[in-house]
Amino acid sequence: MSQLKVGLAGLGTVGVAVVQMLERQAAEIEARTGRSVKVVAVSARSKGKDRGIDLSGVRWHDDPVALARDPDIDVFVELMGGDGDPAKAAVAAALAAGRPVVTANKALLAHHGVELAQVGEASNATLHFEAAVAGGIPIVKTLREALGGNRIERVSGILNGTCNYILTRMADEKIAFDACLADAQRLGYAEADPTFDIDGFDTAHKLALLTSLAFGTKVDADAIYVEGIRSLTLADLEAADELGFKVKLLGVAVRTEEGIEQRVHPTMVPKHWPIAQVSGVTNAVAVNGDAVNLTLVGPGAGGAATASAVVGDLIDVARGNGGFAFGLPVAALQPAQRAPMQRHEGGYYIRVAAVNKPGTAATIARRMAEEGISLESIVQRRPQRAAGVEPNDVAVILITYATTEDAVRRVMAAIEADGVIVGQPQVIRIEKD
Ligand SMILES: NC(=O)c1ccc[n+]([C@@H]2O[C@H](COP(=O)([O-])OP(=O)(O)OC[C@H]3O[C@@H](n4cnc5c(N)ncnc54)[C@H](O)[C@@H]3O)[C@@H](O)[C@H]2O)c1
Ligand SMILES: N[C@@H](CCO)C(=O)O
Ligand code: NA
């Protein structure tokens, strides 16, 4: 029986779960691949740390790049994270040496994926990254292989487990943002630097990869409009609930006449939509193709779910299944034409702290009318208690009919200049039937 010798860099939440899964499922994996898949060498920051796994007989490398170059491994698994070195240098070194690579590192691939895929193509080494997008959901393979015959119009979804976990607990249990984030970190969902999660960049990294796979374009993370969930308050989630919506951090890539619109931002979705019911660390990815529309739902983060995707990729490597990293040879990937966010059309939830004086409502309504924005509803709520807001200022919530991002931005700038609002307005885009 031939062995697939695995070199694994990164022994944190995901790395440890991969070692455990390979041990636990050893017999099944051997039966499925005809090979024994075995971790023979590892690298991490701290050699002496007790991780609850048995690494006796496994070679230790202080330097992950040296591990990637170790001639006695067949495949390099990168689970360290970070979009620079050593992750980048190690992945490049393994590929350049003709060794397949499995990684969960969406930050690295969103910024250097095409370059790394090219290194792999030059030396006939495959690059696998199922774990990098939506954790345990097999969306990379679905787009690259199963849906390869479709012309895809849109790919969208909840792509960050940490944010969905936070939003779910805030909405359902009225727990403050910081406490929810601390729990997500304790459960191993969050990135080493959780600002990547809550400021939307992790979702953007994943969306950039999905866009490339769906539309056959070069990965273009810089084209993505990104807003995170940091500014969302319990009051916004309560207001959304009263209006019949849930708030989700969505990543959306859609073909438009001008190019591909790629955006990440909190979105109000009708409560009856299936995606509104996706809660906690669960992710969901919807794909609209010309022949097939589907939604995949499953665990988006955490050791076991992510290890499932890494091990699935290792099984592909053991079987010799390859293919192009982004579904096409790098030379065939097209530059993505960017559709500007200012042209985005949709409904908007706008919450402002309005100065409590005669004429305020009239001024806001006039500015909306000047931009041709129709209002579906205006709700005036009890005085705000937020820091920096006078007790007699009133929270005004405006729901617009479909309009453009451009028009909303101009109105917000105008009413700020008019001096009728105080503090930072909250703007949440709405998707509905
Ligand atoms: N945790 C999740 O749910 C999850 C899900 C999908 C993808 N990912 C991705 O998987 C990767 C690992 O995530 P994690 O949650 O296991 O992280 P972690 O912080 O728990 O573990 C990282 C490991 O890498 C090692 N490491 C970090 N920098 C290193 C360096 N410079 N040199 C040597 N070793 C280094 C650390 O010692 C640690 O063992 C990241 O790319 C992350 O984005 C994580
Ligand atoms: N931090 C990421 C891990 C999975 O990619 C998340 O919460 O979704
Ligand atoms: Na996945």
PDB file of C-alpha atoms in Angstrom, residues 157-362:
ATOM      1  CA  GLY A 157     -24.250  34.119   0.409  1.00  0.00           C
ATOM      2  CA  ILE A 158     -23.328  34.148   4.041  1.00  0.00           C
ATOM      3  CA  LEU A 159     -19.602  33.433   3.917  1.00  0.00           C
ATOM      4  CA  ASN A 160     -18.383  34.288   7.405  1.00  0.00           C
ATOM      5  CA  GLY A 161     -19.354  32.091  10.345  1.00  0.00           C
ATOM      6  CA  THR A 162     -18.139  34.547  12.972  1.00  0.00           C
ATOM      7  CA  CYS A 163     -20.338  37.386  11.706  1.00  0.00           C
ATOM      8  CA  ASN A 164     -23.390  35.195  11.277  1.00  0.00           C
ATOM      9  CA  TYR A 165     -22.872  33.817  14.776  1.00  0.00           C
ATOM     10  CA  ILE A 166     -22.617  37.345  16.205  1.00  0.00           C
ATOM     11  CA  LEU A 167     -25.649  38.667  14.289  1.00  0.00           C
ATOM     12  CA  THR A 168     -27.755  35.651  15.257  1.00  0.00           C
ATOM     13  CA  ARG A 169     -26.991  35.949  18.961  1.00  0.00           C
ATOM     14  CA  MET A 170     -27.438  39.716  18.975  1.00  0.00           C
ATOM     15  CA  ALA A 171     -30.837  39.412  17.290  1.00  0.00           C
ATOM     16  CA  ASP A 172     -32.146  36.359  19.160  1.00  0.00           C
ATOM     17  CA  GLU A 173     -30.633  36.808  22.614  1.00  0.00           C
ATOM     18  CA  LYS A 174     -30.044  40.597  22.689  1.00  0.00           C
ATOM     19  CA  ILE A 175     -26.416  39.968  23.652  1.00  0.00           C
ATOM     20  CA  ALA A 176     -23.923  42.779  23.040  1.00  0.00           C
ATOM     21  CA  PHE A 177     -21.571  42.602  20.055  1.00  0.00           C
ATOM     22  CA  ASP A 178     -18.324  42.286  22.050  1.00  0.00           C
ATOM     23  CA  ALA A 179     -19.577  39.339  24.146  1.00  0.00           C
ATOM     24  CA  CYS A 180     -20.724  37.492  20.996  1.00  0.00           C
ATOM     25  CA  LEU A 181     -17.338  38.079  19.334  1.00  0.00           C
ATOM     26  CA  ALA A 182     -15.491  36.771  22.399  1.00  0.00           C
ATOM     27  CA  ASP A 183     -17.570  33.563  22.229  1.00  0.00           C
ATOM     28  CA  ALA A 184     -16.865  33.174  18.491  1.00  0.00           C
ATOM     29  CA  GLN A 185     -13.147  33.468  19.248  1.00  0.00           C
ATOM     30  CA  ARG A 186     -13.361  30.934  22.075  1.00  0.00           C
ATOM     31  CA  LEU A 187     -15.139  28.485  19.740  1.00  0.00           C
ATOM     32  CA  GLY A 188     -12.335  28.752  17.133  1.00  0.00           C
ATOM     33  CA  TYR A 189     -14.454  30.474  14.460  1.00  0.00           C
ATOM     34  CA  ALA A 190     -12.675  33.821  14.267  1.00  0.00           C
ATOM     35  CA  GLU A 191      -9.506  34.718  12.395  1.00  0.00           C
ATOM     36  CA  ALA A 192      -6.314  35.273  14.412  1.00  0.00           C
ATOM     37  CA  ASP A 193      -7.097  38.980  13.902  1.00  0.00           C
ATOM     38  CA  PRO A 194     -10.915  39.103  14.164  1.00  0.00           C
ATOM     39  CA  THR A 195     -11.117  42.489  12.463  1.00  0.00           C
ATOM     40  CA  PHE A 196     -10.864  40.479   9.219  1.00  0.00           C
ATOM     41  CA  ASP A 197     -14.163  38.850  10.167  1.00  0.00           C
ATOM     42  CA  ILE A 198     -16.129  41.786  11.548  1.00  0.00           C
ATOM     43  CA  ASP A 199     -14.937  44.370   9.036  1.00  0.00           C
ATOM     44  CA  GLY A 200     -15.987  42.166   6.117  1.00  0.00           C
ATOM     45  CA  PHE A 201     -12.551  41.412   4.650  1.00  0.00           C
ATOM     46  CA  ASP A 202     -12.741  37.665   5.253  1.00  0.00           C
ATOM     47  CA  THR A 203     -16.061  37.555   3.399  1.00  0.00           C
ATOM     48  CA  ALA A 204     -14.458  39.616   0.623  1.00  0.00           C
ATOM     49  CA  HIS A 205     -11.505  37.210   0.348  1.00  0.00           C
ATOM     50  CA  LYS A 206     -13.910  34.296  -0.065  1.00  0.00           C
ATOM     51  CA  LEU A 207     -16.110  36.203  -2.495  1.00  0.00           C
ATOM     52  CA  ALA A 208     -13.072  37.046  -4.621  1.00  0.00           C
ATOM     53  CA  LEU A 209     -12.350  33.315  -4.972  1.00  0.00           C
ATOM     54  CA  LEU A 210     -15.993  32.457  -5.721  1.00  0.00           C
ATOM     55  CA  THR A 211     -16.145  35.188  -8.369  1.00  0.00           C
ATOM     56  CA  SER A 212     -13.120  33.791 -10.151  1.00  0.00           C
ATOM     57  CA  LEU A 213     -14.504  30.243 -10.053  1.00  0.00           C
ATOM     58  CA  ALA A 214     -17.995  31.317 -11.151  1.00  0.00           C
ATOM     59  CA  PHE A 215     -17.107  33.772 -13.908  1.00  0.00           C
ATOM     60  CA  GLY A 216     -13.720  32.529 -15.120  1.00  0.00           C
ATOM     61  CA  THR A 217     -12.033  35.794 -14.160  1.00  0.00           C
ATOM     62  CA  LYS A 218      -8.749  36.638 -12.478  1.00  0.00           C
ATOM     63  CA  VAL A 219      -9.125  36.947  -8.694  1.00  0.00           C
ATOM     64  CA  ASP A 220      -9.692  40.665  -8.050  1.00  0.00           C
ATOM     65  CA  ALA A 221     -10.130  41.244  -4.309  1.00  0.00           C
ATOM     66  CA  ASP A 222      -9.465  44.975  -4.664  1.00  0.00           C
ATOM     67  CA  ALA A 223     -12.594  45.364  -6.800  1.00  0.00           C
ATOM     68  CA  ILE A 224     -14.891  44.435  -3.918  1.00  0.00           C
ATOM     69  CA  TYR A 225     -16.939  47.041  -2.079  1.00  0.00           C
ATOM     70  CA  VAL A 226     -16.601  46.056   1.601  1.00  0.00           C
ATOM     71  CA  GLU A 227     -18.527  47.027   4.721  1.00  0.00           C
ATOM     72  CA  GLY A 228     -18.540  44.973   7.916  1.00  0.00           C
ATOM     73  CA  ILE A 229     -20.886  44.582  10.846  1.00  0.00           C
ATOM     74  CA  ARG A 230     -19.058  46.672  13.457  1.00  0.00           C
ATOM     75  CA  SER A 231     -21.512  49.580  13.355  1.00  0.00           C
ATOM     76  CA  LEU A 232     -24.677  47.470  13.670  1.00  0.00           C
ATOM     77  CA  THR A 233     -26.514  48.017  16.951  1.00  0.00           C
ATOM     78  CA  LEU A 234     -29.109  45.996  18.817  1.00  0.00           C
ATOM     79  CA  ALA A 235     -31.509  48.841  17.910  1.00  0.00           C
ATOM     80  CA  ASP A 236     -30.896  48.237  14.172  1.00  0.00           C
ATOM     81  CA  LEU A 237     -31.508  44.504  14.532  1.00  0.00           C
ATOM     82  CA  GLU A 238     -34.689  45.196  16.546  1.00  0.00           C
ATOM     83  CA  ALA A 239     -35.911  47.680  13.944  1.00  0.00           C
ATOM     84  CA  ALA A 240     -35.187  45.174  11.167  1.00  0.00           C
ATOM     85  CA  ASP A 241     -37.170  42.550  13.039  1.00  0.00           C
ATOM     86  CA  GLU A 242     -40.164  44.883  13.438  1.00  0.00           C
ATOM     87  CA  LEU A 243     -40.009  45.648   9.716  1.00  0.00           C
ATOM     88  CA  GLY A 244     -40.020  41.931   8.802  1.00  0.00           C
ATOM     89  CA  PHE A 245     -36.303  41.497   8.039  1.00  0.00           C
ATOM     90  CA  LYS A 246     -33.181  39.789   9.340  1.00  0.00           C
ATOM     91  CA  VAL A 247     -29.771  41.388   8.934  1.00  0.00           C
ATOM     92  CA  LYS A 248     -27.082  39.199   7.357  1.00  0.00           C
ATOM     93  CA  LEU A 249     -23.556  39.967   6.194  1.00  0.00           C
ATOM     94  CA  LEU A 250     -23.780  38.959   2.532  1.00  0.00           C
ATOM     95  CA  GLY A 251     -21.171  38.639  -0.156  1.00  0.00           C
ATOM     96  CA  VAL A 252     -22.643  39.079  -3.625  1.00  0.00           C
ATOM     97  CA  ALA A 253     -21.063  38.772  -7.083  1.00  0.00           C
ATOM     98  CA  VAL A 254     -23.386  39.399  -9.987  1.00  0.00           C
ATOM     99  CA  ARG A 255     -23.045  39.965 -13.718  1.00  0.00           C
ATOM    100  CA  THR A 256     -24.343  43.380 -14.738  1.00  0.00           C
ATOM    101  CA  GLU A 257     -24.278  45.136 -18.085  1.00  0.00           C
ATOM    102  CA  GLU A 258     -21.226  47.058 -16.921  1.00  0.00           C
ATOM    103  CA  GLY A 259     -19.250  44.168 -15.529  1.00  0.00           C
ATOM    104  CA  ILE A 260     -19.184  42.101 -12.364  1.00  0.00           C
ATOM    105  CA  GLU A 261     -20.520  43.813  -9.263  1.00  0.00           C
ATOM    106  CA  GLN A 262     -18.804  42.416  -6.170  1.00  0.00           C
ATOM    107  CA  ARG A 263     -19.983  43.650  -2.779  1.00  0.00           C
ATOM    108  CA  VAL A 264     -19.896  42.712   0.876  1.00  0.00           C
ATOM    109  CA  HIS A 265     -22.143  44.508   3.353  1.00  0.00           C
ATOM    110  CA  PRO A 266     -24.821  43.960   5.976  1.00  0.00           C
ATOM    111  CA  THR A 267     -28.074  43.301   4.144  1.00  0.00           C
ATOM    112  CA  MET A 268     -31.687  43.233   5.303  1.00  0.00           C
ATOM    113  CA  VAL A 269     -33.429  40.177   3.864  1.00  0.00           C
ATOM    114  CA  PRO A 270     -37.103  39.251   4.305  1.00  0.00           C
ATOM    115  CA  LYS A 271     -37.579  36.892   7.246  1.00  0.00           C
ATOM    116  CA  HIS A 272     -39.307  34.296   5.064  1.00  0.00           C
ATOM    117  CA  TRP A 273     -36.313  33.919   2.725  1.00  0.00           C
ATOM    118  CA  PRO A 274     -34.393  30.687   3.383  1.00  0.00           C
ATOM    119  CA  ILE A 275     -31.154  32.647   3.830  1.00  0.00           C
ATOM    120  CA  ALA A 276     -32.735  34.635   6.682  1.00  0.00           C
ATOM    121  CA  GLN A 277     -33.115  31.385   8.568  1.00  0.00           C
ATOM    122  CA  VAL A 278     -29.435  30.449   8.280  1.00  0.00           C
ATOM    123  CA  SER A 279     -28.224  31.026  11.806  1.00  0.00           C
ATOM    124  CA  GLY A 280     -25.139  30.802  13.975  1.00  0.00           C
ATOM    125  CA  VAL A 281     -21.868  29.655  12.427  1.00  0.00           C
ATOM    126  CA  THR A 282     -23.745  28.144   9.469  1.00  0.00           C
ATOM    127  CA  ASN A 283     -22.943  29.532   6.009  1.00  0.00           C
ATOM    128  CA  ALA A 284     -25.027  29.437   2.841  1.00  0.00           C
ATOM    129  CA  VAL A 285     -23.972  29.911  -0.775  1.00  0.00           C
ATOM    130  CA  ALA A 286     -26.528  30.423  -3.548  1.00  0.00           C
ATOM    131  CA  VAL A 287     -25.541  29.940  -7.183  1.00  0.00           C
ATOM    132  CA  ASN A 288     -27.735  31.068 -10.063  1.00  0.00           C
ATOM    133  CA  GLY A 289     -26.765  29.349 -13.282  1.00  0.00           C
ATOM    134  CA  ASP A 290     -28.590  29.194 -16.604  1.00  0.00           C
ATOM    135  CA  ALA A 291     -29.399  25.526 -16.030  1.00  0.00           C
ATOM    136  CA  VAL A 292     -29.184  25.083 -12.277  1.00  0.00           C
ATOM    137  CA  ASN A 293     -30.030  27.271  -9.279  1.00  0.00           C
ATOM    138  CA  LEU A 294     -28.953  25.869  -5.955  1.00  0.00           C
ATOM    139  CA  THR A 295     -28.141  26.803  -2.397  1.00  0.00           C
ATOM    140  CA  LEU A 296     -25.653  24.911  -0.266  1.00  0.00           C
ATOM    141  CA  VAL A 297     -25.964  25.325   3.492  1.00  0.00           C
ATOM    142  CA  GLY A 298     -23.525  24.019   6.104  1.00  0.00           C
ATOM    143  CA  PRO A 299     -20.971  24.784   8.781  1.00  0.00           C
ATOM    144  CA  GLY A 300     -18.764  27.684   7.727  1.00  0.00           C
ATOM    145  CA  ALA A 301     -16.077  27.672  10.399  1.00  0.00           C
ATOM    146  CA  GLY A 302     -14.630  25.680  13.279  1.00  0.00           C
ATOM    147  CA  GLY A 303     -11.992  22.954  13.437  1.00  0.00           C
ATOM    148  CA  ALA A 304     -14.015  19.882  12.474  1.00  0.00           C
ATOM    149  CA  ALA A 305     -15.941  21.478   9.590  1.00  0.00           C
ATOM    150  CA  THR A 306     -12.829  23.024   8.098  1.00  0.00           C
ATOM    151  CA  ALA A 307     -10.823  19.824   8.553  1.00  0.00           C
ATOM    152  CA  SER A 308     -13.540  18.017   6.593  1.00  0.00           C
ATOM    153  CA  ALA A 309     -12.750  20.216   3.577  1.00  0.00           C
ATOM    154  CA  VAL A 310      -8.963  19.887   3.996  1.00  0.00           C
ATOM    155  CA  VAL A 311      -9.200  16.107   4.249  1.00  0.00           C
ATOM    156  CA  GLY A 312     -11.516  16.018   1.206  1.00  0.00           C
ATOM    157  CA  ASP A 313      -8.789  17.826  -0.742  1.00  0.00           C
ATOM    158  CA  LEU A 314      -6.156  15.398   0.564  1.00  0.00           C
ATOM    159  CA  ILE A 315      -8.311  12.532  -0.687  1.00  0.00           C
ATOM    160  CA  ASP A 316      -8.310  14.194  -4.124  1.00  0.00           C
ATOM    161  CA  VAL A 317      -4.519  14.449  -3.982  1.00  0.00           C
ATOM    162  CA  ALA A 318      -4.221  10.800  -2.906  1.00  0.00           C
ATOM    163  CA  ARG A 319      -6.388   9.763  -5.861  1.00  0.00           C
ATOM    164  CA  GLY A 320      -4.433  11.950  -8.254  1.00  0.00           C
ATOM    165  CA  ASN A 321      -7.434  14.195  -8.972  1.00  0.00           C
ATOM    166  CA  GLY A 322      -6.161  17.545 -10.086  1.00  0.00           C
ATOM    167  CA  GLY A 323      -7.520  20.211 -12.371  1.00  0.00           C
ATOM    168  CA  PHE A 324      -6.836  23.906 -12.582  1.00  0.00           C
ATOM    169  CA  ALA A 325      -7.033  25.787  -9.274  1.00  0.00           C
ATOM    170  CA  PHE A 326      -9.611  28.280 -10.580  1.00  0.00           C
ATOM    171  CA  GLY A 327     -11.226  25.947 -13.097  1.00  0.00           C
ATOM    172  CA  LEU A 328      -9.240  27.266 -16.072  1.00  0.00           C
ATOM    173  CA  PRO A 329      -5.571  27.564 -16.969  1.00  0.00           C
ATOM    174  CA  VAL A 330      -4.298  30.876 -15.573  1.00  0.00           C
ATOM    175  CA  ALA A 331      -3.710  32.173 -19.118  1.00  0.00           C
ATOM    176  CA  ALA A 332      -7.426  31.689 -19.880  1.00  0.00           C
ATOM    177  CA  LEU A 333      -8.706  33.617 -16.822  1.00  0.00           C
ATOM    178  CA  GLN A 334     -10.103  36.954 -18.016  1.00  0.00           C
ATOM    179  CA  PRO A 335      -9.470  40.287 -16.303  1.00  0.00           C
ATOM    180  CA  ALA A 336     -12.686  41.050 -14.391  1.00  0.00           C
ATOM    181  CA  GLN A 337     -14.518  44.134 -15.615  1.00  0.00           C
ATOM    182  CA  ARG A 338     -15.578  46.024 -12.473  1.00  0.00           C
ATOM    183  CA  ALA A 339     -19.118  47.359 -12.044  1.00  0.00           C
ATOM    184  CA  PRO A 340     -18.956  50.395  -9.748  1.00  0.00           C
ATOM    185  CA  MET A 341     -20.862  50.217  -6.456  1.00  0.00           C
ATOM    186  CA  GLN A 342     -22.322  53.705  -7.041  1.00  0.00           C
ATOM    187  CA  ARG A 343     -24.572  52.192  -9.709  1.00  0.00           C
ATOM    188  CA  HIS A 344     -25.920  49.545  -7.343  1.00  0.00           C
ATOM    189  CA  GLU A 345     -29.714  49.578  -7.219  1.00  0.00           C
ATOM    190  CA  GLY A 346     -31.898  48.442  -4.343  1.00  0.00           C
ATOM    191  CA  GLY A 347     -33.874  49.477  -1.303  1.00  0.00           C
ATOM    192  CA  TYR A 348     -32.247  51.149   1.694  1.00  0.00           C
ATOM    193  CA  TYR A 349     -32.785  51.316   5.451  1.00  0.00           C
ATOM    194  CA  ILE A 350     -31.483  54.628   6.729  1.00  0.00           C
ATOM    195  CA  ARG A 351     -31.386  55.454  10.444  1.00  0.00           C
ATOM    196  CA  VAL A 352     -30.413  58.955  11.462  1.00  0.00           C
ATOM    197  CA  ALA A 353     -30.412  60.849  14.741  1.00  0.00           C
ATOM    198  CA  ALA A 354     -32.446  63.860  13.689  1.00  0.00           C
ATOM    199  CA  VAL A 355     -32.203  67.203  15.457  1.00  0.00           C
ATOM    200  CA  ASN A 356     -35.520  67.784  17.233  1.00  0.00           C
ATOM    201  CA  LYS A 357     -36.510  71.131  15.701  1.00  0.00           C
ATOM    202  CA  PRO A 358     -39.227  72.308  13.304  1.00  0.00           C
ATOM    203  CA  GLY A 359     -38.494  71.632   9.657  1.00  0.00           C
ATOM    204  CA  THR A 360     -36.144  68.654  10.138  1.00  0.00           C
ATOM    205  CA  ALA A 361     -38.504  66.055   8.671  1.00  0.00           C
ATOM    206  CA  ALA A 362     -39.403  68.416   5.826  1.00  0.00           C
TER     207      ALA A 362
END
